[in-house]
């Protein structure tokens, strides 16, 4: 398994970073790892980027303009291009692409192994995904990637508030989108004709309920039913009306509401006990789902005018 620390170190060496960047790694496709890191340097070490040759792609969402970028491919300088913030670039690591580092940069780097694309096709029982359309030096105006990137940027910066199910879900969405948008992948969502069997729904919900902290991965749960992650996620949503990570958040809120009927139990303790990183995270999720803050809901439930605890 690709460790977050190992991937971060690979990226640090490639981009001449002083410290390993924050990273996420998820095992979402037939035991294959997908990874993400935020790379940023306002005062970079000048020079050509290092090698990262692999049977994989890097999908890079640029967060900062990088004008007059000197691009290298297969050991040669091939062109210069102005890189714009908000655009998405695809790099085929088999040609060992790189660029000259000579100005501040900031981007999200998604690591997508070739084997992950094969896994998507197998799970959907569709033809293999061909090579992705990597137009060297060309940036795509990809709204879906901007949305996925914004969601996962929050997870990178607030790791305590992002449960593993959410990270797995978003990384799976990233892989499917890139395969479909740039590789011609036809997502046969209709191949899942029904949801989970009743006993599977019961077991999956019990597993999630017993782990409100969200440390279980989708791969661990799906493996219990001998299902792929993508199949399990679609079938679970079909059966419950919610994807696993949203179902888990709903259960956390329900558990918190039960505990809030105990008058003297502080909200900060309730937040931690039901799996939230802190009271602030609890308040944000609770307010979004219920429509009022935990303190307001508690006052109404207890019929008192007590202040936030």
PDB file of C-alpha atoms in Angstrom:
ATOM      1  CA  UNK A   1       0.000   0.000   0.000  1.00  0.00           C
ATOM      2  CA  UNK A   2       1.233   3.494  -0.851  1.00  0.00           C
ATOM      3  CA  UNK A   3       1.676   5.353   2.424  1.00  0.00           C
ATOM      4  CA  UNK A   4       0.759   9.033   2.638  1.00  0.00           C
ATOM      5  CA  UNK A   5       4.236   9.782   3.965  1.00  0.00           C
ATOM      6  CA  UNK A   6       5.936   7.902   1.124  1.00  0.00           C
ATOM      7  CA  UNK A   7       3.900   9.678  -1.543  1.00  0.00           C
ATOM      8  CA  UNK A   8       4.535  13.052   0.067  1.00  0.00           C
ATOM      9  CA  UNK A   9       8.267  12.334   0.070  1.00  0.00           C
ATOM     10  CA  UNK A  10       8.171  11.431  -3.647  1.00  0.00           C
ATOM     11  CA  UNK A  11       6.504  14.760  -4.413  1.00  0.00           C
ATOM     12  CA  UNK A  12       8.886  16.663  -2.127  1.00  0.00           C
ATOM     13  CA  UNK A  13      11.882  15.341  -4.049  1.00  0.00           C
ATOM     14  CA  UNK A  14      10.294  15.974  -7.447  1.00  0.00           C
ATOM     15  CA  UNK A  15       9.417  19.614  -6.702  1.00  0.00           C
ATOM     16  CA  UNK A  16      12.476  20.383  -4.545  1.00  0.00           C
ATOM     17  CA  UNK A  17      10.269  21.205  -1.542  1.00  0.00           C
ATOM     18  CA  UNK A  18      11.908  21.747   1.808  1.00  0.00           C
ATOM     19  CA  UNK A  19       9.265  19.723   3.671  1.00  0.00           C
ATOM     20  CA  UNK A  20       6.941  16.900   2.655  1.00  0.00           C
ATOM     21  CA  UNK A  21       3.535  18.358   1.693  1.00  0.00           C
ATOM     22  CA  UNK A  22       0.214  17.340   3.309  1.00  0.00           C
ATOM     23  CA  UNK A  23      -1.174  14.267   1.574  1.00  0.00           C
ATOM     24  CA  UNK A  24      -4.114  11.884   1.471  1.00  0.00           C
ATOM     25  CA  UNK A  25      -4.030   8.289   0.282  1.00  0.00           C
ATOM     26  CA  UNK A  26      -7.090   6.130  -0.202  1.00  0.00           C
ATOM     27  CA  UNK A  27      -7.441   2.493  -1.213  1.00  0.00           C
ATOM     28  CA  UNK A  28     -10.667   2.638  -3.179  1.00  0.00           C
ATOM     29  CA  UNK A  29     -10.285   0.520  -6.313  1.00  0.00           C
ATOM     30  CA  UNK A  30      -9.579  -3.215  -5.965  1.00  0.00           C
ATOM     31  CA  UNK A  31      -6.830  -2.530  -3.445  1.00  0.00           C
ATOM     32  CA  UNK A  32      -5.237   0.141  -5.662  1.00  0.00           C
ATOM     33  CA  UNK A  33      -4.119   3.395  -4.100  1.00  0.00           C
ATOM     34  CA  UNK A  34      -5.120   6.868  -5.192  1.00  0.00           C
ATOM     35  CA  UNK A  35      -3.326   9.840  -3.679  1.00  0.00           C
ATOM     36  CA  UNK A  36      -3.532  13.604  -3.365  1.00  0.00           C
ATOM     37  CA  UNK A  37      -1.185  16.268  -2.128  1.00  0.00           C
ATOM     38  CA  UNK A  38      -1.145  20.057  -1.928  1.00  0.00           C
ATOM     39  CA  UNK A  39       2.111  21.467  -3.310  1.00  0.00           C
ATOM     40  CA  UNK A  40       3.041  25.053  -2.571  1.00  0.00           C
ATOM     41  CA  UNK A  41       6.244  27.086  -2.392  1.00  0.00           C
ATOM     42  CA  UNK A  42       6.450  30.883  -2.404  1.00  0.00           C
ATOM     43  CA  UNK A  43      10.272  30.820  -2.505  1.00  0.00           C
ATOM     44  CA  UNK A  44      11.193  27.653  -4.397  1.00  0.00           C
ATOM     45  CA  UNK A  45      14.617  26.168  -4.990  1.00  0.00           C
ATOM     46  CA  UNK A  46      15.342  26.989  -8.619  1.00  0.00           C
ATOM     47  CA  UNK A  47      16.030  24.214 -11.095  1.00  0.00           C
ATOM     48  CA  UNK A  48      14.375  21.552 -13.183  1.00  0.00           C
ATOM     49  CA  UNK A  49      11.874  19.345 -11.349  1.00  0.00           C
ATOM     50  CA  UNK A  50      12.986  15.837 -10.478  1.00  0.00           C
ATOM     51  CA  UNK A  51      11.903  12.548 -12.010  1.00  0.00           C
ATOM     52  CA  UNK A  52       8.640  10.823 -11.069  1.00  0.00           C
ATOM     53  CA  UNK A  53       8.372   8.291 -13.908  1.00  0.00           C
ATOM     54  CA  UNK A  54       5.663   5.695 -13.278  1.00  0.00           C
ATOM     55  CA  UNK A  55       2.798   3.734 -14.847  1.00  0.00           C
ATOM     56  CA  UNK A  56       0.445   6.454 -13.705  1.00  0.00           C
ATOM     57  CA  UNK A  57      -0.925   9.911 -14.336  1.00  0.00           C
ATOM     58  CA  UNK A  58      -0.747  13.124 -12.374  1.00  0.00           C
ATOM     59  CA  UNK A  59      -3.870  15.271 -12.614  1.00  0.00           C
ATOM     60  CA  UNK A  60      -2.911  18.738 -11.451  1.00  0.00           C
ATOM     61  CA  UNK A  61      -5.410  21.414 -10.430  1.00  0.00           C
ATOM     62  CA  UNK A  62      -3.569  24.729 -10.500  1.00  0.00           C
ATOM     63  CA  UNK A  63      -4.289  27.136  -7.651  1.00  0.00           C
ATOM     64  CA  UNK A  64      -1.829  29.844  -8.682  1.00  0.00           C
ATOM     65  CA  UNK A  65      -0.811  31.411 -12.009  1.00  0.00           C
ATOM     66  CA  UNK A  66       2.558  30.239 -13.331  1.00  0.00           C
ATOM     67  CA  UNK A  67       3.442  32.339 -16.391  1.00  0.00           C
ATOM     68  CA  UNK A  68       6.014  31.327 -18.997  1.00  0.00           C
ATOM     69  CA  UNK A  69       6.362  27.765 -17.694  1.00  0.00           C
ATOM     70  CA  UNK A  70       9.155  25.800 -19.389  1.00  0.00           C
ATOM     71  CA  UNK A  71       7.846  22.262 -19.934  1.00  0.00           C
ATOM     72  CA  UNK A  72       9.984  19.137 -20.384  1.00  0.00           C
ATOM     73  CA  UNK A  73       8.991  15.734 -21.734  1.00  0.00           C
ATOM     74  CA  UNK A  74      11.128  12.631 -22.314  1.00  0.00           C
ATOM     75  CA  UNK A  75      14.205  14.546 -21.217  1.00  0.00           C
ATOM     76  CA  UNK A  76      13.749  17.473 -23.603  1.00  0.00           C
ATOM     77  CA  UNK A  77      12.368  21.000 -23.360  1.00  0.00           C
ATOM     78  CA  UNK A  78       9.325  20.951 -25.622  1.00  0.00           C
ATOM     79  CA  UNK A  79       7.529  24.259 -25.079  1.00  0.00           C
ATOM     80  CA  UNK A  80       6.677  27.193 -22.843  1.00  0.00           C
ATOM     81  CA  UNK A  81       3.130  27.948 -21.683  1.00  0.00           C
ATOM     82  CA  UNK A  82       1.265  30.257 -19.326  1.00  0.00           C
ATOM     83  CA  UNK A  83      -0.403  28.221 -16.590  1.00  0.00           C
ATOM     84  CA  UNK A  84      -3.588  29.756 -15.200  1.00  0.00           C
ATOM     85  CA  UNK A  85      -5.121  29.250 -11.762  1.00  0.00           C
ATOM     86  CA  UNK A  86      -8.263  27.109 -11.861  1.00  0.00           C
ATOM     87  CA  UNK A  87      -7.175  24.994 -14.808  1.00  0.00           C
ATOM     88  CA  UNK A  88      -6.570  21.234 -14.800  1.00  0.00           C
ATOM     89  CA  UNK A  89      -3.543  19.618 -16.450  1.00  0.00           C
ATOM     90  CA  UNK A  90      -2.976  15.914 -17.124  1.00  0.00           C
ATOM     91  CA  UNK A  91       0.529  14.434 -17.162  1.00  0.00           C
ATOM     92  CA  UNK A  92       1.425  10.921 -18.319  1.00  0.00           C
ATOM     93  CA  UNK A  93       4.237   9.887 -15.974  1.00  0.00           C
ATOM     94  CA  UNK A  94       5.448   7.264 -18.437  1.00  0.00           C
ATOM     95  CA  UNK A  95       7.134  10.094 -20.378  1.00  0.00           C
ATOM     96  CA  UNK A  96       8.626  11.546 -17.174  1.00  0.00           C
ATOM     97  CA  UNK A  97       7.238  15.082 -17.639  1.00  0.00           C
ATOM     98  CA  UNK A  98       8.574  18.031 -15.715  1.00  0.00           C
ATOM     99  CA  UNK A  99       9.135  21.761 -15.732  1.00  0.00           C
ATOM    100  CA  UNK A 100      11.640  24.387 -14.711  1.00  0.00           C
ATOM    101  CA  UNK A 101      10.984  25.668 -11.204  1.00  0.00           C
ATOM    102  CA  UNK A 102      11.785  29.373 -11.127  1.00  0.00           C
ATOM    103  CA  UNK A 103       8.790  31.106  -9.518  1.00  0.00           C
ATOM    104  CA  UNK A 104       6.161  30.509  -6.778  1.00  0.00           C
ATOM    105  CA  UNK A 105       3.716  27.665  -7.403  1.00  0.00           C
ATOM    106  CA  UNK A 106       0.606  26.212  -5.761  1.00  0.00           C
ATOM    107  CA  UNK A 107      -1.458  23.248  -6.932  1.00  0.00           C
ATOM    108  CA  UNK A 108      -3.277  20.055  -5.984  1.00  0.00           C
ATOM    109  CA  UNK A 109      -1.629  16.938  -7.405  1.00  0.00           C
ATOM    110  CA  UNK A 110      -3.822  13.839  -7.849  1.00  0.00           C
ATOM    111  CA  UNK A 111      -2.015  10.533  -8.395  1.00  0.00           C
ATOM    112  CA  UNK A 112      -3.948   8.128 -10.642  1.00  0.00           C
ATOM    113  CA  UNK A 113      -2.277   4.771 -11.405  1.00  0.00           C
ATOM    114  CA  UNK A 114      -2.926   3.096 -14.733  1.00  0.00           C
ATOM    115  CA  UNK A 115      -4.136   0.061 -12.742  1.00  0.00           C
ATOM    116  CA  UNK A 116      -6.878   2.187 -11.150  1.00  0.00           C
ATOM    117  CA  UNK A 117      -8.348   2.866 -14.585  1.00  0.00           C
ATOM    118  CA  UNK A 118      -8.300  -0.866 -15.296  1.00  0.00           C
ATOM    119  CA  UNK A 119     -10.077  -1.435 -11.981  1.00  0.00           C
ATOM    120  CA  UNK A 120     -12.822   1.028 -12.888  1.00  0.00           C
ATOM    121  CA  UNK A 121     -13.502  -0.807 -16.139  1.00  0.00           C
ATOM    122  CA  UNK A 122     -13.588  -4.199 -14.436  1.00  0.00           C
ATOM    123  CA  UNK A 123     -15.970  -2.979 -11.743  1.00  0.00           C
ATOM    124  CA  UNK A 124     -18.325  -1.552 -14.351  1.00  0.00           C
ATOM    125  CA  UNK A 125     -17.894  -4.450 -16.789  1.00  0.00           C
ATOM    126  CA  UNK A 126     -17.027  -2.031 -19.555  1.00  0.00           C
ATOM    127  CA  UNK A 127     -14.175  -2.019 -22.108  1.00  0.00           C
ATOM    128  CA  UNK A 128     -10.745  -1.000 -20.785  1.00  0.00           C
ATOM    129  CA  UNK A 129     -10.009   2.705 -20.519  1.00  0.00           C
ATOM    130  CA  UNK A 130      -7.461   3.784 -23.126  1.00  0.00           C
ATOM    131  CA  UNK A 131      -4.719   6.309 -22.580  1.00  0.00           C
ATOM    132  CA  UNK A 132      -5.985   9.566 -21.133  1.00  0.00           C
ATOM    133  CA  UNK A 133      -6.017  12.570 -23.447  1.00  0.00           C
ATOM    134  CA  UNK A 134      -2.944  14.328 -22.094  1.00  0.00           C
ATOM    135  CA  UNK A 135      -2.523  17.423 -24.249  1.00  0.00           C
ATOM    136  CA  UNK A 136       0.891  18.541 -23.098  1.00  0.00           C
ATOM    137  CA  UNK A 137       0.887  22.175 -22.041  1.00  0.00           C
ATOM    138  CA  UNK A 138      -2.889  22.514 -22.375  1.00  0.00           C
ATOM    139  CA  UNK A 139      -5.048  23.351 -19.368  1.00  0.00           C
ATOM    140  CA  UNK A 140      -8.687  22.241 -19.139  1.00  0.00           C
ATOM    141  CA  UNK A 141     -11.483  24.406 -17.749  1.00  0.00           C
ATOM    142  CA  UNK A 142     -12.878  21.568 -15.615  1.00  0.00           C
ATOM    143  CA  UNK A 143     -15.594  22.654 -13.173  1.00  0.00           C
ATOM    144  CA  UNK A 144     -15.938  19.159 -11.707  1.00  0.00           C
ATOM    145  CA  UNK A 145     -12.251  19.036 -10.826  1.00  0.00           C
ATOM    146  CA  UNK A 146     -12.492  22.460  -9.200  1.00  0.00           C
ATOM    147  CA  UNK A 147     -15.381  21.223  -7.036  1.00  0.00           C
ATOM    148  CA  UNK A 148     -13.606  17.994  -6.066  1.00  0.00           C
ATOM    149  CA  UNK A 149     -10.417  19.915  -5.398  1.00  0.00           C
ATOM    150  CA  UNK A 150     -12.167  22.436  -3.135  1.00  0.00           C
ATOM    151  CA  UNK A 151     -13.753  19.633  -1.087  1.00  0.00           C
ATOM    152  CA  UNK A 152     -10.503  17.710  -0.691  1.00  0.00           C
ATOM    153  CA  UNK A 153      -8.472  20.834   0.030  1.00  0.00           C
ATOM    154  CA  UNK A 154     -10.573  21.222   3.173  1.00  0.00           C
ATOM    155  CA  UNK A 155      -9.808  17.586   4.061  1.00  0.00           C
ATOM    156  CA  UNK A 156      -6.070  18.192   3.592  1.00  0.00           C
ATOM    157  CA  UNK A 157      -6.099  21.275   5.773  1.00  0.00           C
ATOM    158  CA  UNK A 158      -8.485  19.898   8.422  1.00  0.00           C
ATOM    159  CA  UNK A 159      -7.642  16.184   8.543  1.00  0.00           C
ATOM    160  CA  UNK A 160      -9.301  15.746  11.945  1.00  0.00           C
ATOM    161  CA  UNK A 161     -12.655  16.798  10.473  1.00  0.00           C
ATOM    162  CA  UNK A 162     -12.543  14.585   7.357  1.00  0.00           C
ATOM    163  CA  UNK A 163     -13.622  10.993   7.914  1.00  0.00           C
ATOM    164  CA  UNK A 164     -12.064   8.296   5.753  1.00  0.00           C
ATOM    165  CA  UNK A 165     -15.384   7.454   4.105  1.00  0.00           C
ATOM    166  CA  UNK A 166     -15.648  11.009   2.757  1.00  0.00           C
ATOM    167  CA  UNK A 167     -12.081  10.957   1.425  1.00  0.00           C
ATOM    168  CA  UNK A 168     -12.678   7.569  -0.242  1.00  0.00           C
ATOM    169  CA  UNK A 169     -15.930   8.814  -1.792  1.00  0.00           C
ATOM    170  CA  UNK A 170     -14.363  11.959  -3.244  1.00  0.00           C
ATOM    171  CA  UNK A 171     -11.271  10.189  -4.546  1.00  0.00           C
ATOM    172  CA  UNK A 172     -13.441   7.572  -6.244  1.00  0.00           C
ATOM    173  CA  UNK A 173     -15.466  10.400  -7.806  1.00  0.00           C
ATOM    174  CA  UNK A 174     -12.216  11.980  -9.016  1.00  0.00           C
ATOM    175  CA  UNK A 175     -11.028   8.760 -10.686  1.00  0.00           C
ATOM    176  CA  UNK A 176     -14.387   8.129 -12.374  1.00  0.00           C
ATOM    177  CA  UNK A 177     -14.635  11.712 -13.629  1.00  0.00           C
ATOM    178  CA  UNK A 178     -11.141  11.782 -15.102  1.00  0.00           C
ATOM    179  CA  UNK A 179     -11.633   8.387 -16.750  1.00  0.00           C
ATOM    180  CA  UNK A 180     -14.910   9.530 -18.291  1.00  0.00           C
ATOM    181  CA  UNK A 181     -13.875  13.067 -19.293  1.00  0.00           C
ATOM    182  CA  UNK A 182     -10.419  12.252 -20.655  1.00  0.00           C
ATOM    183  CA  UNK A 183     -10.424   8.500 -21.323  1.00  0.00           C
ATOM    184  CA  UNK A 184     -13.809   7.740 -22.826  1.00  0.00           C
ATOM    185  CA  UNK A 185     -14.894   5.622 -19.856  1.00  0.00           C
ATOM    186  CA  UNK A 186     -18.624   4.836 -19.913  1.00  0.00           C
ATOM    187  CA  UNK A 187     -19.792   4.561 -16.314  1.00  0.00           C
ATOM    188  CA  UNK A 188     -22.365   1.786 -16.416  1.00  0.00           C
ATOM    189  CA  UNK A 189     -24.229   2.980 -13.329  1.00  0.00           C
ATOM    190  CA  UNK A 190     -27.196   0.958 -14.477  1.00  0.00           C
ATOM    191  CA  UNK A 191     -25.219  -2.229 -13.956  1.00  0.00           C
ATOM    192  CA  UNK A 192     -26.261  -2.072 -10.305  1.00  0.00           C
ATOM    193  CA  UNK A 193     -29.888  -3.012 -10.790  1.00  0.00           C
ATOM    194  CA  UNK A 194     -30.749  -3.230  -7.132  1.00  0.00           C
ATOM    195  CA  UNK A 195     -29.430  -2.163  -3.779  1.00  0.00           C
ATOM    196  CA  UNK A 196     -27.881  -4.300  -1.112  1.00  0.00           C
ATOM    197  CA  UNK A 197     -29.700  -7.316   0.263  1.00  0.00           C
ATOM    198  CA  UNK A 198     -31.519  -6.567   3.556  1.00  0.00           C
ATOM    199  CA  UNK A 199     -28.919  -8.467   5.582  1.00  0.00           C
ATOM    200  CA  UNK A 200     -26.146  -6.517   3.853  1.00  0.00           C
ATOM    201  CA  UNK A 201     -27.813  -3.174   4.612  1.00  0.00           C
ATOM    202  CA  UNK A 202     -28.213  -4.202   8.255  1.00  0.00           C
ATOM    203  CA  UNK A 203     -24.600  -5.336   8.533  1.00  0.00           C
ATOM    204  CA  UNK A 204     -23.175  -2.283   6.757  1.00  0.00           C
ATOM    205  CA  UNK A 205     -25.192   0.095   8.934  1.00  0.00           C
ATOM    206  CA  UNK A 206     -24.108  -1.750  12.073  1.00  0.00           C
ATOM    207  CA  UNK A 207     -20.470  -1.435  11.025  1.00  0.00           C
ATOM    208  CA  UNK A 208     -20.824   2.276  10.368  1.00  0.00           C
ATOM    209  CA  UNK A 209     -22.803   2.857  13.564  1.00  0.00           C
ATOM    210  CA  UNK A 210     -20.134   1.101  15.611  1.00  0.00           C
ATOM    211  CA  UNK A 211     -17.476   3.368  14.150  1.00  0.00           C
ATOM    212  CA  UNK A 212     -18.889   6.879  14.384  1.00  0.00           C
ATOM    213  CA  UNK A 213     -15.362   8.261  14.199  1.00  0.00           C
ATOM    214  CA  UNK A 214     -15.273   7.278  10.539  1.00  0.00           C
ATOM    215  CA  UNK A 215     -11.914   5.506  10.627  1.00  0.00           C
ATOM    216  CA  UNK A 216     -13.187   2.583   8.560  1.00  0.00           C
ATOM    217  CA  UNK A 217     -12.524   2.847   4.849  1.00  0.00           C
ATOM    218  CA  UNK A 218     -15.000   2.019   2.097  1.00  0.00           C
ATOM    219  CA  UNK A 219     -12.640  -0.718   0.969  1.00  0.00           C
ATOM    220  CA  UNK A 220     -12.797  -2.423   4.383  1.00  0.00           C
ATOM    221  CA  UNK A 221     -16.600  -2.418   4.458  1.00  0.00           C
ATOM    222  CA  UNK A 222     -17.063  -3.424   0.812  1.00  0.00           C
ATOM    223  CA  UNK A 223     -14.619  -6.315   1.269  1.00  0.00           C
ATOM    224  CA  UNK A 224     -16.909  -7.853   3.903  1.00  0.00           C
ATOM    225  CA  UNK A 225     -19.488  -8.405   1.157  1.00  0.00           C
ATOM    226  CA  UNK A 226     -16.946  -9.327  -1.529  1.00  0.00           C
ATOM    227  CA  UNK A 227     -17.964  -6.228  -3.501  1.00  0.00           C
ATOM    228  CA  UNK A 228     -15.922  -3.553  -5.220  1.00  0.00           C
ATOM    229  CA  UNK A 229     -15.939  -0.141  -3.573  1.00  0.00           C
ATOM    230  CA  UNK A 230     -17.809   1.479  -6.460  1.00  0.00           C
ATOM    231  CA  UNK A 231     -20.456  -1.304  -6.508  1.00  0.00           C
ATOM    232  CA  UNK A 232     -20.916  -1.134  -2.731  1.00  0.00           C
ATOM    233  CA  UNK A 233     -21.185   2.673  -2.700  1.00  0.00           C
ATOM    234  CA  UNK A 234     -23.834   2.751  -5.424  1.00  0.00           C
ATOM    235  CA  UNK A 235     -25.817  -0.125  -3.899  1.00  0.00           C
ATOM    236  CA  UNK A 236     -25.654   1.401  -0.388  1.00  0.00           C
ATOM    237  CA  UNK A 237     -26.960   4.717  -1.697  1.00  0.00           C
ATOM    238  CA  UNK A 238     -29.730   2.930  -3.577  1.00  0.00           C
ATOM    239  CA  UNK A 239     -30.764   1.102  -0.399  1.00  0.00           C
ATOM    240  CA  UNK A 240     -30.520   3.952   2.115  1.00  0.00           C
ATOM    241  CA  UNK A 241     -30.885   7.086   0.005  1.00  0.00           C
ATOM    242  CA  UNK A 242     -27.496   8.398   1.131  1.00  0.00           C
ATOM    243  CA  UNK A 243     -23.847   7.665   0.320  1.00  0.00           C
ATOM    244  CA  UNK A 244     -21.993   6.031   3.250  1.00  0.00           C
ATOM    245  CA  UNK A 245     -20.201   9.159   4.477  1.00  0.00           C
ATOM    246  CA  UNK A 246     -23.426  11.207   4.593  1.00  0.00           C
ATOM    247  CA  UNK A 247     -25.278   8.363   6.304  1.00  0.00           C
ATOM    248  CA  UNK A 248     -22.525   8.327   8.927  1.00  0.00           C
ATOM    249  CA  UNK A 249     -22.853  12.078   9.545  1.00  0.00           C
ATOM    250  CA  UNK A 250     -26.604  11.674  10.000  1.00  0.00           C
ATOM    251  CA  UNK A 251     -26.015   8.957  12.592  1.00  0.00           C
ATOM    252  CA  UNK A 252     -23.539  11.161  14.431  1.00  0.00           C
ATOM    253  CA  UNK A 253     -26.124  13.934  14.651  1.00  0.00           C
ATOM    254  CA  UNK A 254     -28.801  11.505  15.893  1.00  0.00           C
ATOM    255  CA  UNK A 255     -26.448  10.156  18.560  1.00  0.00           C
ATOM    256  CA  UNK A 256     -25.600  13.710  19.623  1.00  0.00           C
ATOM    257  CA  UNK A 257     -29.288  14.608  19.934  1.00  0.00           C
ATOM    258  CA  UNK A 258     -29.813  11.691  22.295  1.00  0.00           C
ATOM    259  CA  UNK A 259     -26.878  12.781  24.443  1.00  0.00           C
ATOM    260  CA  UNK A 260     -28.043  16.405  24.481  1.00  0.00           C
ATOM    261  CA  UNK A 261     -31.100  15.403  26.483  1.00  0.00           C
ATOM    262  CA  UNK A 262     -28.661  14.973  29.400  1.00  0.00           C
ATOM    263  CA  UNK A 263     -28.739  18.503  30.821  1.00  0.00           C
ATOM    264  CA  UNK A 264     -25.268  18.750  32.363  1.00  0.00           C
ATOM    265  CA  UNK A 265     -23.221  17.091  29.598  1.00  0.00           C
ATOM    266  CA  UNK A 266     -21.091  19.759  27.839  1.00  0.00           C
ATOM    267  CA  UNK A 267     -21.447  20.082  24.082  1.00  0.00           C
ATOM    268  CA  UNK A 268     -17.683  19.763  23.677  1.00  0.00           C
ATOM    269  CA  UNK A 269     -17.777  16.287  25.267  1.00  0.00           C
ATOM    270  CA  UNK A 270     -20.788  15.263  23.189  1.00  0.00           C
ATOM    271  CA  UNK A 271     -18.995  16.330  20.009  1.00  0.00           C
ATOM    272  CA  UNK A 272     -15.975  14.136  20.705  1.00  0.00           C
ATOM    273  CA  UNK A 273     -18.022  11.157  21.914  1.00  0.00           C
ATOM    274  CA  UNK A 274     -19.995  10.900  18.657  1.00  0.00           C
ATOM    275  CA  UNK A 275     -16.999  11.174  16.370  1.00  0.00           C
ATOM    276  CA  UNK A 276     -16.557  14.871  15.598  1.00  0.00           C
ATOM    277  CA  UNK A 277     -13.095  16.404  15.714  1.00  0.00           C
ATOM    278  CA  UNK A 278     -14.172  19.242  18.001  1.00  0.00           C
ATOM    279  CA  UNK A 279     -17.167  21.357  19.010  1.00  0.00           C
ATOM    280  CA  UNK A 280     -16.724  23.688  16.043  1.00  0.00           C
ATOM    281  CA  UNK A 281     -16.896  20.796  13.585  1.00  0.00           C
ATOM    282  CA  UNK A 282     -19.928  19.414  15.422  1.00  0.00           C
ATOM    283  CA  UNK A 283     -21.724  22.765  15.303  1.00  0.00           C
ATOM    284  CA  UNK A 284     -21.075  23.174  11.573  1.00  0.00           C
ATOM    285  CA  UNK A 285     -22.407  19.719  10.633  1.00  0.00           C
ATOM    286  CA  UNK A 286     -25.313  19.794  13.098  1.00  0.00           C
ATOM    287  CA  UNK A 287     -26.474  23.233  11.944  1.00  0.00           C
ATOM    288  CA  UNK A 288     -26.338  22.173   8.299  1.00  0.00           C
ATOM    289  CA  UNK A 289     -28.446  19.062   8.923  1.00  0.00           C
ATOM    290  CA  UNK A 290     -30.899  20.308  11.555  1.00  0.00           C
ATOM    291  CA  UNK A 291     -31.170  23.985  10.635  1.00  0.00           C
ATOM    292  CA  UNK A 292     -30.243  25.354  14.052  1.00  0.00           C
ATOM    293  CA  UNK A 293     -27.155  25.210  16.242  1.00  0.00           C
ATOM    294  CA  UNK A 294     -26.759  22.434  18.841  1.00  0.00           C
ATOM    295  CA  UNK A 295     -27.251  24.929  21.665  1.00  0.00           C
ATOM    296  CA  UNK A 296     -30.483  26.235  20.163  1.00  0.00           C
ATOM    297  CA  UNK A 297     -31.795  22.733  19.536  1.00  0.00           C
ATOM    298  CA  UNK A 298     -30.928  21.696  23.094  1.00  0.00           C
ATOM    299  CA  UNK A 299     -32.694  24.675  24.626  1.00  0.00           C
ATOM    300  CA  UNK A 300     -35.828  23.807  22.667  1.00  0.00           C
ATOM    301  CA  UNK A 301     -35.565  20.131  23.563  1.00  0.00           C
ATOM    302  CA  UNK A 302     -35.094  20.784  27.262  1.00  0.00           C
ATOM    303  CA  UNK A 303     -37.528  23.699  27.332  1.00  0.00           C
ATOM    304  CA  UNK A 304     -34.970  25.979  29.038  1.00  0.00           C
ATOM    305  CA  UNK A 305     -33.142  29.180  28.299  1.00  0.00           C
ATOM    306  CA  UNK A 306     -29.724  27.766  29.129  1.00  0.00           C
ATOM    307  CA  UNK A 307     -26.708  29.172  27.257  1.00  0.00           C
ATOM    308  CA  UNK A 308     -24.256  27.263  25.115  1.00  0.00           C
ATOM    309  CA  UNK A 309     -22.193  24.863  27.186  1.00  0.00           C
TER     310      UNK A 309
END
